[in-house]
PDB file of C-alpha atoms in Angstrom:
ATOM      1  CA  VAL A 271       0.000   0.000   0.000  1.00 72.00           C
ATOM      2  CA  LYS A 272       2.825   2.411   0.836  1.00 83.00           C
ATOM      3  CA  ASP A 273       4.579   1.439  -2.375  1.00 83.00           C
ATOM      4  CA  VAL A 274       1.557   2.400  -4.479  1.00 88.00           C
ATOM      5  CA  GLY A 275       1.308   5.775  -2.739  1.00 88.00           C
ATOM      6  CA  SER A 276       5.000   6.494  -3.199  1.00 92.00           C
ATOM      7  CA  ARG A 277       4.734   5.476  -6.865  1.00 91.00           C
ATOM      8  CA  CYS A 278       1.934   8.041  -7.333  1.00 92.00           C
ATOM      9  CA  ILE A 279       4.096  10.714  -5.710  1.00 94.00           C
ATOM     10  CA  LEU A 280       7.052   9.864  -7.950  1.00 95.00           C
ATOM     11  CA  GLY A 281       4.711   9.842 -10.947  1.00 95.00           C
ATOM     12  CA  ASN A 282       3.449  13.323 -10.022  1.00 95.00           C
ATOM     13  CA  ILE A 283       7.032  14.570  -9.787  1.00 96.00           C
ATOM     14  CA  ALA A 284       7.847  13.107 -13.205  1.00 95.00           C
ATOM     15  CA  PHE A 285       4.615  14.553 -14.619  1.00 96.00           C
ATOM     16  CA  GLN A 286       5.474  18.042 -13.363  1.00 95.00           C
ATOM     17  CA  SER A 287       8.953  17.857 -14.880  1.00 95.00           C
ATOM     18  CA  PHE A 288       7.346  17.538 -18.335  1.00 94.00           C
ATOM     19  CA  LYS A 289       4.885  20.409 -17.853  1.00 92.00           C
ATOM     20  CA  LYS A 290       6.269  22.321 -20.856  1.00 93.00           C
ATOM     21  CA  VAL A 291       5.519  19.311 -23.065  1.00 93.00           C
ATOM     22  CA  TRP A 292       1.926  18.985 -21.816  1.00 92.00           C
ATOM     23  CA  MET A 293       1.199  22.680 -22.337  1.00 91.00           C
ATOM     24  CA  ASN A 294       2.836  22.930 -25.773  1.00 92.00           C
ATOM     25  CA  SER A 295       0.088  23.245 -28.380  1.00 89.00           C
ATOM     26  CA  LYS A 296       2.421  22.338 -31.258  1.00 93.00           C
ATOM     27  CA  ILE A 297       2.889  18.766 -29.988  1.00 93.00           C
ATOM     28  CA  THR A 298       0.108  16.380 -30.965  1.00 94.00           C
ATOM     29  CA  LEU A 299      -1.915  14.486 -28.374  1.00 93.00           C
ATOM     30  CA  ASP A 300      -0.516  11.156 -29.604  1.00 94.00           C
ATOM     31  CA  LYS A 301       3.063  12.323 -29.053  1.00 95.00           C
ATOM     32  CA  LYS A 302       2.201  13.677 -25.605  1.00 95.00           C
ATOM     33  CA  LEU A 303       0.601  10.368 -24.645  1.00 95.00           C
ATOM     34  CA  LYS A 304       3.662   8.446 -25.850  1.00 96.00           C
ATOM     35  CA  VAL A 305       5.903  10.641 -23.711  1.00 95.00           C
ATOM     36  CA  TYR A 306       3.495  10.226 -20.792  1.00 96.00           C
ATOM     37  CA  GLU A 307       3.516   6.428 -21.116  1.00 95.00           C
ATOM     38  CA  ALA A 308       7.299   6.299 -21.323  1.00 95.00           C
ATOM     39  CA  GLN A 309       8.208   8.869 -18.690  1.00 95.00           C
ATOM     40  CA  VAL A 310       5.367   8.821 -16.142  1.00 95.00           C
ATOM     41  CA  VAL A 311       3.386   5.578 -16.378  1.00 95.00           C
ATOM     42  CA  SER A 312       6.578   3.524 -16.384  1.00 95.00           C
ATOM     43  CA  ILE A 313       7.537   5.137 -13.054  1.00 94.00           C
ATOM     44  CA  ILE A 314       4.078   4.668 -11.555  1.00 93.00           C
ATOM     45  CA  MET A 315       3.764   1.039 -12.649  1.00 94.00           C
ATOM     46  CA  TYR A 316       7.284  -0.034 -11.651  1.00 93.00           C
ATOM     47  CA  ASN A 317       7.113  -3.349  -9.775  1.00 89.00           C
ATOM     48  CA  SER A 318       3.305  -3.453 -10.086  1.00 89.00           C
ATOM     49  CA  SER A 319       3.411  -7.213 -10.576  1.00 88.00           C
ATOM     50  CA  CYS A 320       4.205  -7.548  -6.857  1.00 86.00           C
ATOM     51  CA  TRP A 321       1.467  -5.264  -5.520  1.00 86.00           C
ATOM     52  CA  ALA A 322      -1.233  -6.803  -3.383  1.00 85.00           C
ATOM     53  CA  ALA A 323      -3.123  -3.552  -3.026  1.00 83.00           C
ATOM     54  CA  PRO A 324      -6.768  -3.288  -1.954  1.00 89.00           C
ATOM     55  CA  ALA A 325      -9.348  -1.848  -4.329  1.00 91.00           C
ATOM     56  CA  ALA A 326      -9.397   1.545  -2.558  1.00 91.00           C
ATOM     57  CA  VAL A 327      -5.668   2.032  -3.146  1.00 90.00           C
ATOM     58  CA  LEU A 328      -5.992   1.017  -6.798  1.00 91.00           C
ATOM     59  CA  GLN A 329      -8.803   3.566  -7.176  1.00 94.00           C
ATOM     60  CA  LYS A 330      -6.401   6.267  -5.979  1.00 93.00           C
ATOM     61  CA  LEU A 331      -3.917   5.046  -8.579  1.00 92.00           C
ATOM     62  CA  ASP A 332      -6.574   5.347 -11.292  1.00 94.00           C
ATOM     63  CA  SER A 333      -7.567   8.783 -10.004  1.00 94.00           C
ATOM     64  CA  CYS A 334      -3.962   9.984 -10.263  1.00 94.00           C
ATOM     65  CA  HIS A 335      -3.773   8.596 -13.811  1.00 96.00           C
ATOM     66  CA  ARG A 336      -7.012  10.309 -14.876  1.00 95.00           C
ATOM     67  CA  LYS A 337      -5.836  13.601 -13.370  1.00 94.00           C
ATOM     68  CA  HIS A 338      -2.715  13.422 -15.519  1.00 96.00           C
ATOM     69  CA  LEU A 339      -4.676  12.526 -18.654  1.00 95.00           C
ATOM     70  CA  ARG A 340      -7.079  15.422 -18.119  1.00 94.00           C
ATOM     71  CA  ALA A 341      -4.166  17.814 -17.665  1.00 93.00           C
ATOM     72  CA  ILE A 342      -2.554  16.574 -20.888  1.00 94.00           C
ATOM     73  CA  MET A 343      -5.839  17.081 -22.747  1.00 92.00           C
ATOM     74  CA  LYS A 344      -6.328  20.480 -21.016  1.00 91.00           C
ATOM     75  CA  ILE A 345      -9.682  19.497 -19.538  1.00 89.00           C
ATOM     76  CA  TRP A 346     -10.444  21.220 -16.246  1.00 83.00           C
ATOM     77  CA  TRP A 347     -13.579  20.527 -14.278  1.00 78.00           C
ATOM     78  CA  PRO A 348     -15.572  23.735 -14.020  1.00 75.00           C
ATOM     79  CA  ARG A 349     -15.277  24.560 -17.724  1.00 76.00           C
ATOM     80  CA  SER A 350     -15.775  21.135 -19.251  1.00 79.00           C
ATOM     81  CA  MET A 351     -16.703  17.695 -18.051  1.00 85.00           C
ATOM     82  CA  ILE A 352     -15.775  14.316 -19.466  1.00 88.00           C
ATOM     83  CA  SER A 353     -16.631  10.855 -18.183  1.00 91.00           C
ATOM     84  CA  ASN A 354     -13.849   8.500 -17.196  1.00 92.00           C
ATOM     85  CA  ASP A 355     -14.758   6.024 -19.937  1.00 94.00           C
ATOM     86  CA  THR A 356     -14.716   8.746 -22.589  1.00 93.00           C
ATOM     87  CA  LEU A 357     -11.369   9.966 -21.286  1.00 93.00           C
ATOM     88  CA  TYR A 358      -9.835   6.499 -21.573  1.00 95.00           C
ATOM     89  CA  LYS A 359     -11.274   6.066 -25.080  1.00 95.00           C
ATOM     90  CA  ARG A 360      -9.962   9.438 -26.283  1.00 93.00           C
ATOM     91  CA  CYS A 361      -6.525   8.679 -24.909  1.00 94.00           C
ATOM     92  CA  ASN A 362      -6.671   5.077 -26.142  1.00 94.00           C
ATOM     93  CA  THR A 363      -5.602   3.714 -22.760  1.00 95.00           C
ATOM     94  CA  THR A 364      -6.880   1.608 -19.872  1.00 95.00           C
ATOM     95  CA  PRO A 365      -7.023   2.197 -16.110  1.00 96.00           C
ATOM     96  CA  LEU A 366      -3.762   1.471 -14.315  1.00 94.00           C
ATOM     97  CA  SER A 367      -5.551  -0.869 -11.903  1.00 93.00           C
ATOM     98  CA  GLN A 368      -6.358  -3.157 -14.848  1.00 94.00           C
ATOM     99  CA  ARG A 369      -2.746  -3.024 -15.981  1.00 94.00           C
ATOM    100  CA  ALA A 370      -1.568  -3.900 -12.471  1.00 92.00           C
ATOM    101  CA  ALA A 371      -3.918  -6.904 -12.369  1.00 92.00           C
ATOM    102  CA  PHE A 372      -2.691  -8.029 -15.792  1.00 94.00           C
ATOM    103  CA  SER A 373       0.945  -7.743 -14.716  1.00 93.00           C
ATOM    104  CA  ARG A 374       0.205  -9.805 -11.582  1.00 91.00           C
ATOM    105  CA  TRP A 375      -1.304 -12.578 -13.727  1.00 93.00           C
ATOM    106  CA  LYS A 376       1.703 -12.377 -16.038  1.00 93.00           C
ATOM    107  CA  MET A 377       4.077 -12.709 -13.084  1.00 91.00           C
ATOM    108  CA  LEU A 378       2.143 -15.731 -11.794  1.00 90.00           C
ATOM    109  CA  GLY A 379       2.572 -17.362 -15.199  1.00 92.00           C
ATOM    110  CA  HIS A 380       6.333 -16.762 -15.019  1.00 91.00           C
ATOM    111  CA  VAL A 381       6.472 -18.253 -11.518  1.00 89.00           C
ATOM    112  CA  LEU A 382       4.467 -21.320 -12.544  1.00 90.00           C
ATOM    113  CA  ARG A 383       6.801 -21.940 -15.505  1.00 92.00           C
ATOM    114  CA  SER A 384       9.979 -21.435 -13.460  1.00 90.00           C
ATOM    115  CA  PRO A 385      12.139 -24.434 -12.403  1.00 92.00           C
ATOM    116  CA  GLU A 386      10.943 -26.352  -9.359  1.00 88.00           C
ATOM    117  CA  ASN A 387      14.029 -25.463  -7.316  1.00 90.00           C
ATOM    118  CA  SER A 388      13.732 -21.700  -7.904  1.00 91.00           C
ATOM    119  CA  PRO A 389      13.000 -19.450  -4.892  1.00 92.00           C
ATOM    120  CA  ALA A 390       9.725 -18.210  -6.393  1.00 89.00           C
ATOM    121  CA  GLN A 391       8.466 -21.755  -6.983  1.00 88.00           C
ATOM    122  CA  SER A 392       9.530 -22.774  -3.443  1.00 89.00           C
ATOM    123  CA  ALA A 393       7.677 -19.806  -1.943  1.00 88.00           C
ATOM    124  CA  LEU A 394       4.555 -20.647  -3.927  1.00 87.00           C
ATOM    125  CA  CYS A 395       4.658 -24.301  -2.810  1.00 86.00           C
ATOM    126  CA  PHE A 396       5.207 -23.218   0.803  1.00 87.00           C
ATOM    127  CA  ALA A 397       2.229 -20.850   0.674  1.00 83.00           C
ATOM    128  CA  VAL A 398      -0.065 -23.531  -0.758  1.00 83.00           C
ATOM    129  CA  ASP A 399       1.116 -26.125   1.773  1.00 83.00           C
ATOM    130  CA  ALA A 400       0.770 -23.622   4.633  1.00 81.00           C
ATOM    131  CA  MET A 401      -2.860 -22.950   3.726  1.00 78.00           C
ATOM    132  CA  ASN A 402      -3.640 -26.648   3.937  1.00 78.00           C
ATOM    133  CA  ASN A 403      -1.464 -27.804   6.847  1.00 78.00           C
ATOM    134  CA  MET A 404      -0.927 -24.965   9.296  1.00 71.00           C
ATOM    135  CA  GLN A 405      -3.430 -23.706  11.780  1.00 69.00           C
ATOM    136  CA  GLY A 406      -4.069 -20.063  12.479  1.00 65.00           C
ATOM    137  CA  ARG A 407      -3.088 -18.276  15.645  1.00 67.00           C
ATOM    138  CA  VAL A 408      -4.391 -19.555  18.929  1.00 68.00           C
ATOM    139  CA  GLY A 409      -6.417 -16.920  20.671  1.00 67.00           C
ATOM    140  CA  LEU A 410      -9.853 -15.738  21.532  1.00 63.00           C
ATOM    141  CA  THR A 411     -12.599 -16.901  19.264  1.00 60.00           C
ATOM    142  CA  SER A 412     -15.497 -14.657  18.472  1.00 58.00           C
ATOM    143  CA  SER A 413     -18.868 -15.999  19.416  1.00 53.00           C
TER     144      SER A 413
END
């Protein structure tokens, strides 16, 4: 959870460093979005295959992404409104939460195909065995 928040902060810093690009009217939207994907989204999504973030945190990630896209397209709330779906369609992109989920599935595929003696495969086997064999903590039970 902290990692996702710090990634958003680093993404905001990277986004601000390219402010001249976003405000330049001579650069096409496609070029701006390519720069955004390369310079900002790559920073935000770094190591996203290892995130186990709750839905509320992923919504904040998507909110940060939409804020950047609206700024690139020069859409500010009081003057003009645009739905999130329309924004994603115009920018030809998807929410970052979907990309994070996809990268987690991709990482699981890599782990499943890895050699049996690899650390990732050992950790996966341990986790599956632990769910079946180990008991939870001993303590008060709720009644």
